[in-house]
Short mmCIF file of C-alpha atoms in Angstrom, two decimals:
data_model
loop_
_atom_site.label_atom_id
_atom_site.label_comp_id
_atom_site.label_asym_id
_atom_site.label_seq_id
_atom_site.Cartn_x
_atom_site.Cartn_y
_atom_site.Cartn_z
CA MET A 28 0.78 -0.47 -28.73
CA PRO A 29 -1.67 -1.59 -26.18
CA THR A 30 -4.76 0.69 -25.64
CA TYR A 31 -5.27 2.43 -22.23
CA LYS A 32 -8.39 3.70 -20.65
CA LEU A 33 -8.38 5.33 -17.32
CA THR A 34 -11.55 5.58 -15.40
CA TYR A 35 -12.02 8.05 -12.46
CA PHE A 36 -13.83 10.75 -10.65
CA PRO A 37 -13.32 14.26 -12.59
CA ILE A 38 -10.17 15.15 -10.24
CA LYS A 39 -6.78 14.55 -9.88
CA GLY A 40 -6.94 12.52 -6.65
CA LEU A 41 -5.47 9.11 -6.76
CA ALA A 42 -5.58 8.72 -10.56
CA GLU A 43 -3.05 11.64 -11.22
CA PRO A 44 0.12 9.38 -10.61
CA ILE A 45 -1.23 7.06 -13.25
CA ARG A 46 -1.93 9.96 -15.65
CA PHE A 47 1.42 11.45 -14.91
CA ILE A 48 3.37 7.85 -15.62
CA LEU A 49 1.19 7.48 -18.82
CA SER A 50 2.23 10.86 -19.98
CA TYR A 51 5.97 10.32 -19.12
CA GLY A 52 5.86 7.14 -21.22
CA GLY A 53 4.56 9.17 -24.13
CA VAL A 54 1.46 6.79 -24.55
CA ASP A 55 -2.09 8.02 -25.51
CA PHE A 56 -4.69 7.15 -23.16
CA VAL A 57 -8.55 7.75 -22.82
CA ASP A 58 -8.87 9.82 -19.70
CA ASP A 59 -12.47 8.72 -18.72
CA ARG A 60 -14.01 11.08 -15.94
CA PHE A 61 -17.36 10.35 -14.77
CA ASP A 62 -19.70 12.68 -13.21
CA ARG A 63 -20.01 12.18 -9.23
CA GLU A 64 -23.84 11.73 -9.65
CA ASP A 65 -23.14 8.54 -11.75
CA TRP A 66 -20.76 6.67 -9.07
CA PRO A 67 -23.40 4.84 -7.45
CA LYS A 68 -24.44 3.29 -10.66
CA LEU A 69 -20.78 2.55 -11.69
CA LYS A 70 -19.49 1.25 -8.20
CA PRO A 71 -20.92 -2.37 -8.80
CA SER A 72 -19.01 -2.76 -12.12
CA MET A 73 -15.66 -1.88 -10.55
CA PRO A 74 -13.33 -4.36 -8.92
CA PHE A 75 -13.71 -4.15 -5.10
CA GLY A 76 -16.03 -0.92 -5.82
CA GLN A 77 -13.07 1.37 -6.27
CA VAL A 78 -11.44 3.49 -8.80
CA PRO A 79 -9.05 4.44 -10.40
CA VAL A 80 -9.42 1.44 -12.96
CA LEU A 81 -7.20 1.02 -15.86
CA GLU A 82 -8.28 -0.98 -18.91
CA ILE A 83 -5.39 -2.24 -20.90
CA ASP A 84 -6.53 -3.62 -24.22
CA GLY A 85 -10.11 -3.87 -22.56
CA LYS A 86 -8.75 -5.90 -19.28
CA LYS A 87 -9.87 -4.17 -16.11
CA ILE A 88 -7.16 -3.61 -13.46
CA ASN A 89 -7.61 -2.00 -10.10
CA GLN A 90 -5.51 -0.68 -7.30
CA SER A 91 -3.59 2.52 -8.07
CA THR A 92 -0.24 1.70 -6.76
CA ALA A 93 -0.25 -1.67 -8.58
CA ILE A 94 -1.27 -0.07 -11.78
CA ALA A 95 1.47 2.64 -11.56
CA ARG A 96 4.08 0.05 -10.61
CA TYR A 97 3.10 -1.87 -13.61
CA LEU A 98 3.41 1.04 -15.97
CA ALA A 99 6.66 2.25 -14.52
CA LYS A 100 8.30 -1.01 -15.44
CA GLN A 101 7.02 -0.66 -19.00
CA PHE A 102 8.36 2.84 -19.32
CA GLY A 103 11.93 2.01 -17.44
CA ILE A 104 11.30 4.19 -14.31
CA ALA A 105 10.89 1.33 -11.86
CA GLY A 106 14.51 1.16 -10.72
CA LYS A 107 17.70 -0.36 -12.36
CA ASP A 108 17.41 -3.55 -10.03
CA ASP A 109 15.57 -5.45 -7.60
CA TRP A 110 16.93 -3.48 -4.74
CA GLU A 111 16.22 -0.15 -6.20
CA ALA A 112 12.72 -1.35 -7.14
CA MET A 113 12.34 -2.09 -3.39
CA GLU A 114 13.61 1.47 -2.37
CA ILE A 115 11.06 3.02 -4.84
CA ASP A 116 8.24 0.77 -3.55
CA ALA A 117 9.14 1.72 0.22
CA SER A 118 9.02 5.34 -0.68
CA VAL A 119 5.67 5.03 -2.47
CA ALA A 120 4.37 3.27 0.49
CA THR A 121 5.40 5.85 2.79
CA ILE A 122 4.05 8.62 0.73
CA ASP A 123 0.64 6.46 0.84
CA ASP A 124 0.80 6.45 4.77
CA PHE A 125 1.51 9.97 4.65
CA ARG A 126 -1.34 10.72 2.41
CA ASN A 127 -3.65 8.34 4.51
CA LYS A 128 -2.99 10.00 7.72
CA ILE A 129 -3.92 13.44 6.37
CA GLY A 130 -7.00 11.86 4.89
CA ALA A 131 -7.92 9.99 8.05
CA TRP A 132 -8.40 13.67 9.47
CA HIS A 133 -9.84 15.15 6.53
CA TYR A 134 -12.51 12.66 6.13
CA GLU A 135 -13.47 12.13 9.71
CA THR A 136 -17.02 12.96 10.36
CA GLU A 137 -17.14 12.71 14.15
CA PRO A 138 -16.38 15.97 15.56
CA ALA A 139 -14.48 14.74 18.72
CA ALA A 140 -12.31 12.30 16.71
CA LYS A 141 -11.58 14.88 14.27
CA ALA A 142 -10.25 17.52 16.92
CA LEU A 143 -8.25 14.71 18.43
CA LYS A 144 -6.61 13.96 15.16
CA GLU A 145 -5.83 17.68 14.00
CA GLY A 146 -3.41 18.61 16.68
CA ILE A 147 -1.31 15.37 16.21
CA LEU A 148 -1.45 15.81 12.43
CA PHE A 149 -0.33 19.37 12.13
CA LYS A 150 2.21 19.44 15.04
CA GLU A 151 3.79 15.99 14.71
CA THR A 152 2.92 13.96 11.65
CA ILE A 153 2.97 16.40 8.71
CA PRO A 154 6.60 17.95 9.90
CA TYR A 155 7.98 14.39 10.75
CA TYR A 156 7.39 13.17 7.56
CA LEU A 157 8.49 16.11 5.33
CA GLU A 158 11.53 16.57 7.13
CA LYS A 159 12.51 12.77 6.52
CA LEU A 160 11.34 12.88 2.70
CA ASP A 161 13.12 16.27 2.23
CA GLU A 162 16.32 14.72 3.66
CA GLN A 163 15.89 11.66 1.62
CA VAL A 164 15.75 13.63 -1.63
CA LYS A 165 18.62 15.63 -0.82
CA LYS A 166 20.67 12.62 -0.02
CA ASN A 167 19.77 11.06 -3.29
CA GLY A 168 20.62 13.77 -5.81
CA GLY A 169 17.46 15.49 -6.09
CA TYR A 170 15.09 12.37 -6.53
CA PHE A 171 13.59 9.89 -4.10
CA VAL A 172 16.16 6.99 -5.11
CA GLY A 173 18.99 6.49 -7.19
CA GLY A 174 19.81 10.16 -8.44
CA ALA A 175 17.27 9.95 -11.33
CA VAL A 176 13.59 10.12 -11.88
CA THR A 177 11.52 7.17 -10.88
CA TRP A 178 7.71 6.74 -10.36
CA ALA A 179 8.07 7.73 -6.81
CA ASP A 180 9.07 11.21 -7.79
CA LEU A 181 5.86 11.23 -10.34
CA THR A 182 3.71 9.68 -7.61
CA PHE A 183 4.63 12.26 -5.08
CA VAL A 184 4.39 15.39 -7.37
CA ALA A 185 1.12 14.10 -8.96
CA LEU A 186 -0.56 13.80 -5.42
CA LEU A 187 0.66 17.11 -4.10
CA ASP A 188 -2.61 19.05 -5.33
CA TYR A 189 -4.75 16.46 -3.64
CA ILE A 190 -2.71 16.45 -0.47
CA ASN A 191 -2.48 20.30 -0.41
CA PHE A 192 -6.11 20.41 -0.79
CA MET A 193 -6.88 18.29 2.18
CA ALA A 194 -4.16 19.98 4.34
CA LYS A 195 -5.62 23.46 3.19
CA GLY A 196 -2.20 24.98 2.23
CA ASP A 197 1.30 24.34 0.45
CA ILE A 198 2.61 21.61 2.87
CA LEU A 199 6.00 22.04 0.97
CA GLU A 200 6.63 25.63 1.86
CA LYS A 201 9.59 25.03 4.21
CA TYR A 202 11.07 22.19 2.40
CA GLU A 203 13.68 23.19 -0.09
CA ASN A 204 14.61 19.86 -1.49
CA LEU A 205 11.07 18.82 -2.10
CA LYS A 206 10.19 21.91 -3.65
CA GLN A 207 12.95 21.56 -6.00
CA LEU A 208 11.86 18.09 -6.77
CA ARG A 209 8.45 19.29 -7.63
CA ALA A 210 9.88 22.00 -9.97
CA ARG A 211 12.06 19.52 -11.63
CA VAL A 212 9.24 17.02 -12.17
CA LEU A 213 6.82 19.77 -13.69
CA GLU A 214 9.46 20.83 -16.02
CA LEU A 215 9.82 17.50 -17.55
CA PRO A 216 8.61 18.18 -21.19
CA LYS A 217 5.95 15.44 -21.19
CA ILE A 218 4.78 16.24 -17.81
CA LYS A 219 4.50 19.87 -18.70
CA ALA A 220 2.59 19.12 -21.87
CA TRP A 221 0.26 16.85 -19.90
CA ILE A 222 -0.36 19.73 -17.35
CA GLU A 223 -1.08 22.16 -20.10
CA LYS A 224 -3.66 19.89 -21.73
CA ARG A 225 -5.38 18.40 -18.63
CA PRO A 226 -8.72 19.30 -17.50
CA GLN A 227 -8.24 22.10 -14.82
CA THR A 228 -9.55 21.02 -11.47
CA ASP A 229 -8.54 22.16 -7.97
CA TYR A 230 -7.40 18.81 -6.60
CA MET B 28 23.85 -16.04 0.92
CA PRO B 29 22.75 -12.57 2.46
CA THR B 30 22.24 -12.41 6.22
CA TYR B 31 18.79 -11.34 7.36
CA LYS B 32 17.61 -9.80 10.54
CA LEU B 33 13.81 -8.77 10.94
CA THR B 34 12.72 -6.50 13.90
CA TYR B 35 9.41 -6.26 15.09
CA PHE B 36 7.16 -6.40 18.07
CA PRO B 37 6.87 -9.81 19.86
CA ILE B 38 4.00 -10.64 17.81
CA LYS B 39 2.95 -11.94 14.33
CA GLY B 40 1.23 -8.70 13.19
CA LEU B 41 2.72 -7.17 9.92
CA ALA B 42 5.83 -8.95 10.00
CA GLU B 43 4.42 -12.43 9.78
CA PRO B 44 4.01 -12.28 5.97
CA ILE B 45 7.70 -11.59 5.87
CA ARG B 46 8.49 -14.44 8.22
CA PHE B 47 6.31 -16.72 5.90
CA ILE B 48 8.07 -15.54 2.78
CA LEU B 49 11.59 -15.95 4.25
CA SER B 50 10.77 -19.45 5.59
CA TYR B 51 9.14 -20.37 2.08
CA GLY B 52 12.49 -19.41 0.56
CA GLY B 53 14.45 -21.56 2.96
CA VAL B 54 16.68 -19.08 4.15
CA ASP B 55 17.88 -18.46 8.03
CA PHE B 56 16.89 -15.10 9.37
CA VAL B 57 17.26 -13.59 12.92
CA ASP B 58 13.73 -13.23 14.35
CA ASP B 59 14.38 -10.17 16.41
CA ARG B 60 11.49 -9.51 18.80
CA PHE B 61 11.77 -6.52 20.98
CA ASP B 62 9.78 -6.00 24.42
CA ARG B 63 6.85 -3.46 23.91
CA GLU B 64 8.46 -1.46 26.94
CA ASP B 65 11.64 -0.96 24.77
CA TRP B 66 9.72 0.59 21.66
CA PRO B 67 10.05 4.37 22.64
CA LYS B 68 13.60 4.04 22.89
CA LEU B 69 14.01 2.08 19.49
CA LYS B 70 11.43 3.88 17.44
CA PRO B 71 14.00 7.00 16.54
CA SER B 72 16.41 4.62 15.10
CA MET B 73 13.59 3.05 12.70
CA PRO B 74 13.13 4.59 9.21
CA PHE B 75 9.92 6.77 9.54
CA GLY B 76 9.68 5.48 13.08
CA GLN B 77 7.92 2.20 12.04
CA VAL B 78 8.57 -1.61 12.19
CA PRO B 79 9.07 -4.12 10.60
CA VAL B 80 12.47 -3.38 9.51
CA LEU B 81 14.47 -5.84 7.55
CA GLU B 82 18.23 -5.71 7.60
CA ILE B 83 19.78 -7.35 4.58
CA ASP B 84 23.40 -7.64 5.16
CA GLY B 85 23.11 -4.74 7.66
CA LYS B 86 21.25 -2.60 5.31
CA LYS B 87 17.88 -1.53 6.91
CA ILE B 88 14.98 -1.56 4.77
CA ASN B 89 11.33 -0.56 5.91
CA GLN B 90 7.73 -0.90 4.78
CA SER B 91 6.26 -4.43 5.03
CA THR B 92 5.04 -4.92 1.44
CA ALA B 93 7.99 -3.51 -0.18
CA ILE B 94 10.08 -5.90 1.91
CA ALA B 95 7.72 -8.74 1.03
CA ARG B 96 7.68 -8.01 -2.63
CA TYR B 97 11.52 -7.92 -2.73
CA LEU B 98 11.93 -11.21 -1.10
CA ALA B 99 9.16 -12.95 -3.02
CA LYS B 100 11.00 -11.98 -6.27
CA GLN B 101 14.33 -13.58 -4.89
CA PHE B 102 12.37 -16.80 -4.16
CA GLY B 103 10.42 -16.93 -7.43
CA ILE B 104 6.83 -16.30 -6.10
CA ALA B 105 6.26 -12.83 -7.51
CA GLY B 106 4.51 -13.94 -10.67
CA LYS B 107 5.58 -15.23 -14.04
CA ASP B 108 5.59 -11.79 -15.79
CA ASP B 109 4.87 -8.31 -15.25
CA TRP B 110 1.11 -8.84 -15.67
CA GLU B 111 0.84 -11.50 -12.98
CA ALA B 112 3.23 -9.30 -10.79
CA MET B 113 0.62 -6.51 -11.08
CA GLU B 114 -2.26 -8.97 -10.22
CA ILE B 115 -0.41 -10.03 -7.08
CA ASP B 116 0.24 -6.37 -6.20
CA ALA B 117 -3.34 -5.45 -6.65
CA SER B 118 -4.39 -8.66 -4.43
CA VAL B 119 -1.94 -7.70 -1.71
CA ALA B 120 -3.14 -4.11 -2.05
CA THR B 121 -6.74 -5.18 -1.50
CA ILE B 122 -5.66 -7.47 1.46
CA ASP B 123 -4.20 -4.33 2.80
CA ASP B 124 -7.26 -2.26 2.50
CA PHE B 125 -9.33 -4.72 3.96
CA ARG B 126 -7.00 -5.12 7.18
CA ASN B 127 -6.70 -1.40 7.23
CA LYS B 128 -10.68 -1.10 7.44
CA ILE B 129 -10.73 -3.50 10.29
CA GLY B 130 -7.88 -1.80 11.99
CA ALA B 131 -9.69 1.77 11.56
CA TRP B 132 -12.57 0.17 13.65
CA HIS B 133 -10.54 -1.86 16.17
CA TYR B 134 -7.89 1.15 17.08
CA GLU B 135 -10.62 3.92 17.20
CA THR B 136 -10.49 5.50 20.38
CA GLU B 137 -13.48 7.80 20.20
CA PRO B 138 -16.55 5.98 21.27
CA ALA B 139 -18.90 7.75 18.90
CA ALA B 140 -16.67 7.18 15.77
CA LYS B 141 -16.21 3.56 16.90
CA ALA B 142 -20.05 2.82 17.05
CA LEU B 143 -20.48 4.24 13.70
CA LYS B 144 -17.76 2.29 11.92
CA GLU B 145 -18.71 -1.01 13.73
CA GLY B 146 -22.14 -1.29 11.94
CA ILE B 147 -20.74 -0.71 8.67
CA LEU B 148 -17.85 -2.91 8.97
CA PHE B 149 -19.46 -6.13 10.23
CA LYS B 150 -22.59 -5.77 8.03
CA GLU B 151 -21.08 -4.44 4.86
CA THR B 152 -17.41 -4.16 4.48
CA ILE B 153 -16.27 -7.61 5.96
CA PRO B 154 -18.74 -9.70 3.85
CA TYR B 155 -18.04 -7.72 0.75
CA TYR B 156 -14.48 -8.35 0.65
CA LEU B 157 -14.52 -11.98 1.72
CA GLU B 158 -17.04 -12.84 -0.95
CA LYS B 159 -14.97 -11.26 -3.63
CA LEU B 160 -11.73 -12.65 -2.29
CA ASP B 161 -13.25 -16.04 -2.17
CA GLU B 162 -14.54 -15.87 -5.58
CA GLN B 163 -11.18 -14.60 -7.01
CA VAL B 164 -9.60 -17.73 -5.25
CA LYS B 165 -12.00 -20.11 -6.73
CA LYS B 166 -11.63 -18.53 -10.14
CA ASN B 167 -7.87 -18.81 -10.19
CA GLY B 168 -7.42 -22.76 -9.26
CA GLY B 169 -7.22 -22.34 -5.46
CA TYR B 170 -4.85 -19.33 -5.30
CA PHE B 171 -5.21 -15.66 -5.70
CA VAL B 172 -3.34 -15.39 -8.90
CA GLY B 173 -2.18 -17.88 -11.69
CA GLY B 174 -3.18 -21.23 -10.21
CA ALA B 175 -0.09 -21.41 -8.18
CA VAL B 176 1.22 -20.15 -4.82
CA THR B 177 2.52 -16.58 -4.69
CA TRP B 178 3.45 -13.97 -1.87
CA ALA B 179 -0.22 -12.92 -2.14
CA ASP B 180 -1.39 -16.24 -0.61
CA LEU B 181 1.36 -16.25 2.01
CA THR B 182 0.65 -12.76 2.90
CA PHE B 183 -3.24 -13.35 3.36
CA VAL B 184 -2.65 -16.49 5.45
CA ALA B 185 0.13 -15.08 7.61
CA LEU B 186 -2.03 -11.97 8.53
CA LEU B 187 -5.32 -14.02 9.45
CA ASP B 188 -4.31 -14.43 13.19
CA TYR B 189 -4.02 -10.70 13.50
CA ILE B 190 -7.12 -10.07 11.64
CA ASN B 191 -9.21 -12.42 13.32
CA PHE B 192 -7.82 -10.99 16.63
CA MET B 193 -9.05 -7.49 15.47
CA ALA B 194 -12.41 -8.86 14.37
CA LYS B 195 -12.79 -11.18 17.44
CA GLY B 196 -13.52 -14.46 15.46
CA ASP B 197 -12.57 -16.43 12.46
CA ILE B 198 -13.65 -14.36 9.50
CA LEU B 199 -13.29 -17.32 7.07
CA GLU B 200 -15.93 -19.45 8.63
CA LYS B 201 -18.51 -19.21 5.64
CA TYR B 202 -15.89 -18.86 2.97
CA GLU B 203 -14.78 -22.32 1.75
CA ASN B 204 -12.31 -21.31 -0.99
CA LEU B 205 -10.38 -19.08 1.48
CA LYS B 206 -10.47 -21.78 3.96
CA GLN B 207 -9.24 -24.31 1.51
CA LEU B 208 -6.31 -21.86 0.51
CA ARG B 209 -5.35 -21.26 4.34
CA ALA B 210 -5.18 -25.12 4.68
CA ARG B 211 -3.19 -25.26 1.59
CA VAL B 212 -0.60 -22.64 2.58
CA LEU B 213 -0.32 -23.94 6.09
CA GLU B 214 0.43 -27.65 4.74
CA LEU B 215 3.39 -26.30 2.64
CA PRO B 216 6.26 -28.26 4.42
CA LYS B 217 8.45 -25.05 4.90
CA ILE B 218 5.52 -23.14 6.30
CA LYS B 219 4.36 -25.95 8.49
CA ALA B 220 8.18 -26.12 9.85
CA TRP B 221 8.04 -22.53 10.65
CA ILE B 222 4.83 -22.58 12.43
CA GLU B 223 5.99 -25.40 14.50
CA LYS B 224 9.11 -23.57 15.65
CA ARG B 225 7.91 -19.99 15.86
CA PRO B 226 7.30 -18.26 19.32
CA GLN B 227 3.64 -18.93 20.35
CA THR B 228 1.47 -15.71 20.21
CA ASP B 229 -2.02 -15.14 19.88
CA TYR B 230 -1.75 -12.63 17.01
#
């Protein structure tokens, strides 16, 4: 069994999908959370100055989605063939686009640019994505792809606290199929056990 | 042999990596380029309102990177094992981050926000990424991963005209290993043939 050490800020953020997948896979991992004040010192040692970084048997790898896909393959939740793997990849990329659009508003520091983004985000972008994602889950038997749990479902649910924090509210309120998907993932025994033992943070 | 139809704006842009990979694979594809004025009419018919979209035997798939990865698997340029596949994925995700940071400046419409982004982009971000990518190619025998051509190399080179258009100059000027990688990819016989026959566009 390889050893896993995951390094990130002391939040859920972009590391939580990896923590969900490792937990789903039933493997132990070192959940290395550094203090925010130590980040400037750590940053130069990280590939492309970013985290999360996963060490597998001491080898550092970066890019959260690449890490998540690799782990999902090891644990059998990356699709039953190349076509399903692609559908999962496309779903994860769409979830990433969605998160980035919310982040582009949340992290905007120029007031005029922020105001411009806010109207479009809440009136158009968020409902547009959620309606389509809700419909996709409805069509696929309660999951994003193939009627069974994949790393697309784990990724979406793991990111929700961070997305809701940025959007300042529960974005799923009106979306029944996505709400049911969330409940279904949070009830998976290994995910439930992870949530009970993980450090409590808002996002 | 499946049929392929790729739909996009009449530019290289985000579709060119897919066109490179299809060409590398030696398969015929319909290179469907629509007029910009028709986009508002076409947009609602595209998954999540975005292009490129690839139809494989009439089935529409979206998200350029998911499409590219799927095709790369079919043509044997997606890594020799899961570990290499992950290194390729991480490289492509980093190239994507790099392109997005340039795009965030290029497409910014608020003058104050644009000015703020410009300084950081050209003084810090672009040199930071290119130095590290150049070093990676040097270490890996002239390619991003594993000493042989993969879809990470095709993706990077295919995107260069678009990236250079946004950055208003040849960003590779000072980076020998990346320049050699570009030359190496552009000399692959099937890529060379594609470039000779493709429609001439600036980016």
